[in-house]
GROMACS .gro file of C-alpha atoms in nm:
model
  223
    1UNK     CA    1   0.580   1.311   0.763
    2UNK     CA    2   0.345   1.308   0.479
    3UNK     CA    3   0.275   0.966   0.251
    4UNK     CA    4   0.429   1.166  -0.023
    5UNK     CA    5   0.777   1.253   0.146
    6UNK     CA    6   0.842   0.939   0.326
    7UNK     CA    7   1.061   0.671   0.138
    8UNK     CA    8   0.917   0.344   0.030
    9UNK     CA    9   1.014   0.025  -0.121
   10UNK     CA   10   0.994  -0.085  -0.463
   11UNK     CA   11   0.707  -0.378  -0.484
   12UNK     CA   12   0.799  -0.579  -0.802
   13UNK     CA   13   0.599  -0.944  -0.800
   14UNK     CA   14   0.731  -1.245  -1.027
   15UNK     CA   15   0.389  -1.295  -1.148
   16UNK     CA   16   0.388  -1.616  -1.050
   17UNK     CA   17   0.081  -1.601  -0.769
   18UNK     CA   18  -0.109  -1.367  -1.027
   19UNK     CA   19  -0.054  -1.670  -1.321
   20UNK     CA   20  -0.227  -1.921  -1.081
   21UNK     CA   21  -0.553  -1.725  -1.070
   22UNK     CA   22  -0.835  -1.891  -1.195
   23UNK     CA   23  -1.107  -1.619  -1.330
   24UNK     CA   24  -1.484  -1.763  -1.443
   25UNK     CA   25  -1.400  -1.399  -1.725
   26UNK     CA   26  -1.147  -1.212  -1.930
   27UNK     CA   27  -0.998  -0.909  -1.750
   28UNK     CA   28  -1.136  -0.593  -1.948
   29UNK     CA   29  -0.933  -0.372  -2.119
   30UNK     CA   30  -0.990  -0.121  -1.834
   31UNK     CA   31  -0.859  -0.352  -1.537
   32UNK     CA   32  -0.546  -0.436  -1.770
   33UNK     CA   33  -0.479  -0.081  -1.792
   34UNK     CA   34  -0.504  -0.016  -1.461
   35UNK     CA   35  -0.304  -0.321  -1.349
   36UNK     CA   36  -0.032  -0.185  -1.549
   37UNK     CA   37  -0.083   0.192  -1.403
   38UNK     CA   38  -0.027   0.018  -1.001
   39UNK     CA   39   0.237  -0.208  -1.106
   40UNK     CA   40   0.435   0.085  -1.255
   41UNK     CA   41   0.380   0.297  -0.900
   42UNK     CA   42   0.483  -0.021  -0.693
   43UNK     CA   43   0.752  -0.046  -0.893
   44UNK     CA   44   0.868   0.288  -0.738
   45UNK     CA   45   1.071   0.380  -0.439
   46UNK     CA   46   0.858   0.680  -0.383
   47UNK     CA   47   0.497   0.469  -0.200
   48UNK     CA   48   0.183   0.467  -0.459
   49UNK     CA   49  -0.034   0.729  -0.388
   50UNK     CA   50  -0.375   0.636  -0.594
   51UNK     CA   51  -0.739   0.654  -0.648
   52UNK     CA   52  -0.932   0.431  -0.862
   53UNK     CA   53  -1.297   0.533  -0.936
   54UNK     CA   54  -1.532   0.283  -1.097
   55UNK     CA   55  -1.908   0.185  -1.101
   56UNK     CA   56  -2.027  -0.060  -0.897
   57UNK     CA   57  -1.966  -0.402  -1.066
   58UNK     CA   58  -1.663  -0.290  -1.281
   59UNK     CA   59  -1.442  -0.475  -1.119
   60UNK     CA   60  -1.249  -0.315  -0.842
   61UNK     CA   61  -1.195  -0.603  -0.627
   62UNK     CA   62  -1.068  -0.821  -0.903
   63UNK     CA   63  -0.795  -0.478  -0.940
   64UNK     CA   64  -0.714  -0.475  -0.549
   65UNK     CA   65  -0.660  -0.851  -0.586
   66UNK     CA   66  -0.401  -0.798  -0.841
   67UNK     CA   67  -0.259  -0.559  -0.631
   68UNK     CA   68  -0.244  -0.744  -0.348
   69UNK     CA   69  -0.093  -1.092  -0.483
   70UNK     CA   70   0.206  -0.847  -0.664
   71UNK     CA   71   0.252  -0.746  -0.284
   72UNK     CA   72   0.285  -1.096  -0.164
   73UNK     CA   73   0.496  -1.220  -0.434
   74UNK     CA   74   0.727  -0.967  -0.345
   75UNK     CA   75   0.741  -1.097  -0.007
   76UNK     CA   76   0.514  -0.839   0.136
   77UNK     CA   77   0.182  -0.829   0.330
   78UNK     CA   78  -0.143  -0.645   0.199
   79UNK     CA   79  -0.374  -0.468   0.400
   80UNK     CA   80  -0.753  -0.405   0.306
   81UNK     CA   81  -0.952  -0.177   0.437
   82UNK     CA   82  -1.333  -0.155   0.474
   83UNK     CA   83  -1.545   0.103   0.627
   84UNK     CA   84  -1.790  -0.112   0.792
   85UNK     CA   85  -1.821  -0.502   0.901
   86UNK     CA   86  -2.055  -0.584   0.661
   87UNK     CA   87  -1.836  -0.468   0.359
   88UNK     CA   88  -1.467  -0.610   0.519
   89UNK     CA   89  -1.669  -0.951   0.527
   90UNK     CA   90  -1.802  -0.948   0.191
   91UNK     CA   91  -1.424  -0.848   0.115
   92UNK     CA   92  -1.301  -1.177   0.255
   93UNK     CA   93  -1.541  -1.380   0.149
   94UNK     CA   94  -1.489  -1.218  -0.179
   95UNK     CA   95  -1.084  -1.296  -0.146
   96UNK     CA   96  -1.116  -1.628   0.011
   97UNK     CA   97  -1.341  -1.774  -0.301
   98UNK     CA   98  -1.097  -1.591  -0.592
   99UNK     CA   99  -0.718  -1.697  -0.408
  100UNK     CA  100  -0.917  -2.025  -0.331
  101UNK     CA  101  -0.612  -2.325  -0.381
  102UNK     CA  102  -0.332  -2.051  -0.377
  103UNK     CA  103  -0.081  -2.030  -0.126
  104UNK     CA  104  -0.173  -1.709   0.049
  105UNK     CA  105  -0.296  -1.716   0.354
  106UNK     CA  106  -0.574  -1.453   0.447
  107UNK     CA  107  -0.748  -1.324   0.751
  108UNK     CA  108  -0.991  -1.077   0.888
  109UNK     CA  109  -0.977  -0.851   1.205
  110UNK     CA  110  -1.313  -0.610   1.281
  111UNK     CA  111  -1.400  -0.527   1.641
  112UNK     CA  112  -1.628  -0.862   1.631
  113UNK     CA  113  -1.271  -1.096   1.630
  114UNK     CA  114  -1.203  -1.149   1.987
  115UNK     CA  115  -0.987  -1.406   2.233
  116UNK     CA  116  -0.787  -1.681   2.075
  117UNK     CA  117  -0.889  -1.593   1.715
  118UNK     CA  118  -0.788  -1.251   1.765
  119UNK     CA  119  -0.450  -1.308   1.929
  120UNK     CA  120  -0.354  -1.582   1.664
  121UNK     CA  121  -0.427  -1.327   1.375
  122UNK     CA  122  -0.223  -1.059   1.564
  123UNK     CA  123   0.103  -1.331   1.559
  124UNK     CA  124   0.027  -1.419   1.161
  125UNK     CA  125   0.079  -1.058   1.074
  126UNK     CA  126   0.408  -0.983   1.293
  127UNK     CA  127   0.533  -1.363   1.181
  128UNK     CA  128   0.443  -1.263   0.842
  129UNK     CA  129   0.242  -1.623   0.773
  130UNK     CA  130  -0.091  -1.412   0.735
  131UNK     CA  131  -0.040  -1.209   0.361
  132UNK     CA  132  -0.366  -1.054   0.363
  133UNK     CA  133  -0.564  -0.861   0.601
  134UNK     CA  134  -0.872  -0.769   0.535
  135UNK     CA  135  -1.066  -0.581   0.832
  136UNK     CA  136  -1.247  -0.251   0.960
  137UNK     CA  137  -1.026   0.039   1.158
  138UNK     CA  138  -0.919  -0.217   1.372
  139UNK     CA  139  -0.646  -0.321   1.165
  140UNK     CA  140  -0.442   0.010   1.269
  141UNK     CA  141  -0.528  -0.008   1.612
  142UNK     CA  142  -0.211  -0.010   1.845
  143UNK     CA  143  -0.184  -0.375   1.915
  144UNK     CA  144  -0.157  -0.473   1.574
  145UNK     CA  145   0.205  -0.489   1.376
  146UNK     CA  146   0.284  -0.601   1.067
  147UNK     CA  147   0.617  -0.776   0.922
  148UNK     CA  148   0.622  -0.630   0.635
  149UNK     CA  149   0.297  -0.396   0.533
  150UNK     CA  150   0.384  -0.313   0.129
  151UNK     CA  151   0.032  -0.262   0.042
  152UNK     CA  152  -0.292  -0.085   0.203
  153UNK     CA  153  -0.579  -0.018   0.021
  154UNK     CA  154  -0.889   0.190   0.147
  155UNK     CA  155  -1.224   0.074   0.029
  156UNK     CA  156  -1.484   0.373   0.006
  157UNK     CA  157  -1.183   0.622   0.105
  158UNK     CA  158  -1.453   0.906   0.173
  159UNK     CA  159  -1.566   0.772   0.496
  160UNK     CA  160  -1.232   0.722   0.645
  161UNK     CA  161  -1.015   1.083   0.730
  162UNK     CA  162  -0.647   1.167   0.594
  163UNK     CA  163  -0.538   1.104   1.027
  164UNK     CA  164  -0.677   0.786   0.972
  165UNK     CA  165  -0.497   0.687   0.637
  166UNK     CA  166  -0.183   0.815   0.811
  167UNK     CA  167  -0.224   0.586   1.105
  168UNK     CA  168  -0.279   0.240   0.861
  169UNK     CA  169   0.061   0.394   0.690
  170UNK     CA  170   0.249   0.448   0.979
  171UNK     CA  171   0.244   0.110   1.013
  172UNK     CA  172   0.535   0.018   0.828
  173UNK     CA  173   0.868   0.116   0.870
  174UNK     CA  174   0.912   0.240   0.529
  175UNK     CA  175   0.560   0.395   0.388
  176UNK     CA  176   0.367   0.098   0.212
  177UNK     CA  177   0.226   0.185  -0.131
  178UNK     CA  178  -0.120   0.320  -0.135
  179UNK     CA  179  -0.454   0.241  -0.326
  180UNK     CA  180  -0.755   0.441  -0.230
  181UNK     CA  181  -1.078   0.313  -0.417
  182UNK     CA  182  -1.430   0.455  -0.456
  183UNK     CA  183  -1.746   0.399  -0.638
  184UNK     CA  184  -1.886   0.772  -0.628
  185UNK     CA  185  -1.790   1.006  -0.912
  186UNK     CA  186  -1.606   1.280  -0.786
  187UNK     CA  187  -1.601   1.601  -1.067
  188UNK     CA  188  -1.227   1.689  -1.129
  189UNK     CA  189  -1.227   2.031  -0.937
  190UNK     CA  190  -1.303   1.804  -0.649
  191UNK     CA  191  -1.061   1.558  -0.719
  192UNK     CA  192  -0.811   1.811  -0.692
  193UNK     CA  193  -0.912   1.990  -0.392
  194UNK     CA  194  -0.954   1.662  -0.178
  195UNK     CA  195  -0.744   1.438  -0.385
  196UNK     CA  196  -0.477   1.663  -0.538
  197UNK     CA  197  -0.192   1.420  -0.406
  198UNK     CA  198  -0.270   1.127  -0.549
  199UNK     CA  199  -0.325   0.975  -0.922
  200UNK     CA  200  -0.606   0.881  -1.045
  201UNK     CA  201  -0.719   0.538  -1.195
  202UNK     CA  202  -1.058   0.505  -1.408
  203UNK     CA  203  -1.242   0.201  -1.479
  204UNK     CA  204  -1.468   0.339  -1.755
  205UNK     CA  205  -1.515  -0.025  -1.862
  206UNK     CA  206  -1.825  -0.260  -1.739
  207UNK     CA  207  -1.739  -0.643  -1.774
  208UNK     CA  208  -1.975  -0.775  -1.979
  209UNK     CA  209  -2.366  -0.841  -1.862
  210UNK     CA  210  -2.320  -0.608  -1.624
  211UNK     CA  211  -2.624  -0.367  -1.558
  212UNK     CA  212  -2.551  -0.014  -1.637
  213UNK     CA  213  -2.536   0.233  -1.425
  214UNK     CA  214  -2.688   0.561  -1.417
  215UNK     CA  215  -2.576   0.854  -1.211
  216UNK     CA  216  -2.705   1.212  -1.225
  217UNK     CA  217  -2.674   1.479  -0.963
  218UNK     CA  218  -2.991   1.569  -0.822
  219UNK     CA  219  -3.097   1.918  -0.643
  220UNK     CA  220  -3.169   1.904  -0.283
  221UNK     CA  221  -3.529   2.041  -0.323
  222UNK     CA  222  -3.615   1.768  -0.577
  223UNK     CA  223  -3.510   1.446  -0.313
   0.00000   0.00000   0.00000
């Protein structure tokens, strides 16, 4: 069954996780926007279907964090997905330092997480003591099972296939809400061929003394 058909679960957080945060910056006006635009689809019974496009550096992890903690103060688990090793670390690394002295306990899976480690992340996430998972494809392999999956989000959806954003899905009994992020402009007549299910989230906002960032399209004969 597609994303779209199957029921999900209204996510609704207290806030209280999200009031404990401690940013070194304001939130722009952007990132409050689109905090408001996921806690509205969470708020749903039909599971969020989104993608949010922004530059690099305007602030999409600080937006999937949001997401995330409204997940876990609902009493669900997140799940954050990377397309490579190198990126789910800097993920964690990135989530570990910002929910630093909160209660939420996060973890990482990637092919590299082996033995003990790997078996006592598996038992966090079908105990429900691990909130966050943060990992490559392996965090929809077979062996892993959530208690309660509310929230996925795909970094860099292009790399990963709709079979595989199925399979992360699938892992809940009722479809978890959705948040599908990129950093590469995508015209809207391509938005709507390969993204015509889902909403769309801009950040057209930089945080400030952040470089700007140029992109152009460039003919093949001129690389």
């Amino acid at each position: 069954a597609s994303t779209r058909r199957r029921r999900g679960v209204p996510v609704v957080g207290d806030g209280s996780l999200r009031a404990q945060l401690k940013l070194p910056f304001e939130p722009t006006g952007a990132q409050r926007r689109v905090f408001g635009e996921i806690d509205g689809d969470m708020a749903q019974s039909v599971p969020m279907l989104r993608l949010l496009q922004g530059d690099v550096g305007s602030g999409k992890t600080l937006v999937a964090v949001m997401a995330l903690l409204n997940a876990v103060e609902a009493g669900g688990q997140g799940a954050f997905l990377a397309p490579t090793e190198i990126l789910a670390r800097q993920h964690y690394a990135s989530l570990q330092s910002m929910l630093a002295g909160l209660p939420v306990n996060v973890a990482i899976l990637t092919g590299r997480e082996k033995g003990k480690e790997r078996e006592a992340t598996l038992m966090g996430l079908a105990d429900g003591s691990i909130h966050i998972l943060v990992g490559t494809h392996a965090i929809f392999q077979q062996a892993v099972t959530y208690r309660n999956l509310a929230l996925a989000i795909i970094d860099e959806q292009h790399r990963f296939g709709v079979s595989q954003r199925l399979m992360l899905t699938a892992k809940a009994e009722r479809a978890p809400h959705l948040l599908v992020m990129t950093a590469t402009p995508i015209p809207r007549t391509l938005q709507l061929t390969q993204h015509g299910d889902m909403d769309v989230s801009q950040l057209d906002e930089m945080p400030p003394g952040r470089q700007p960032i140029d992109t152009r399209v460039i003919a093949d004969d001129r690389m």
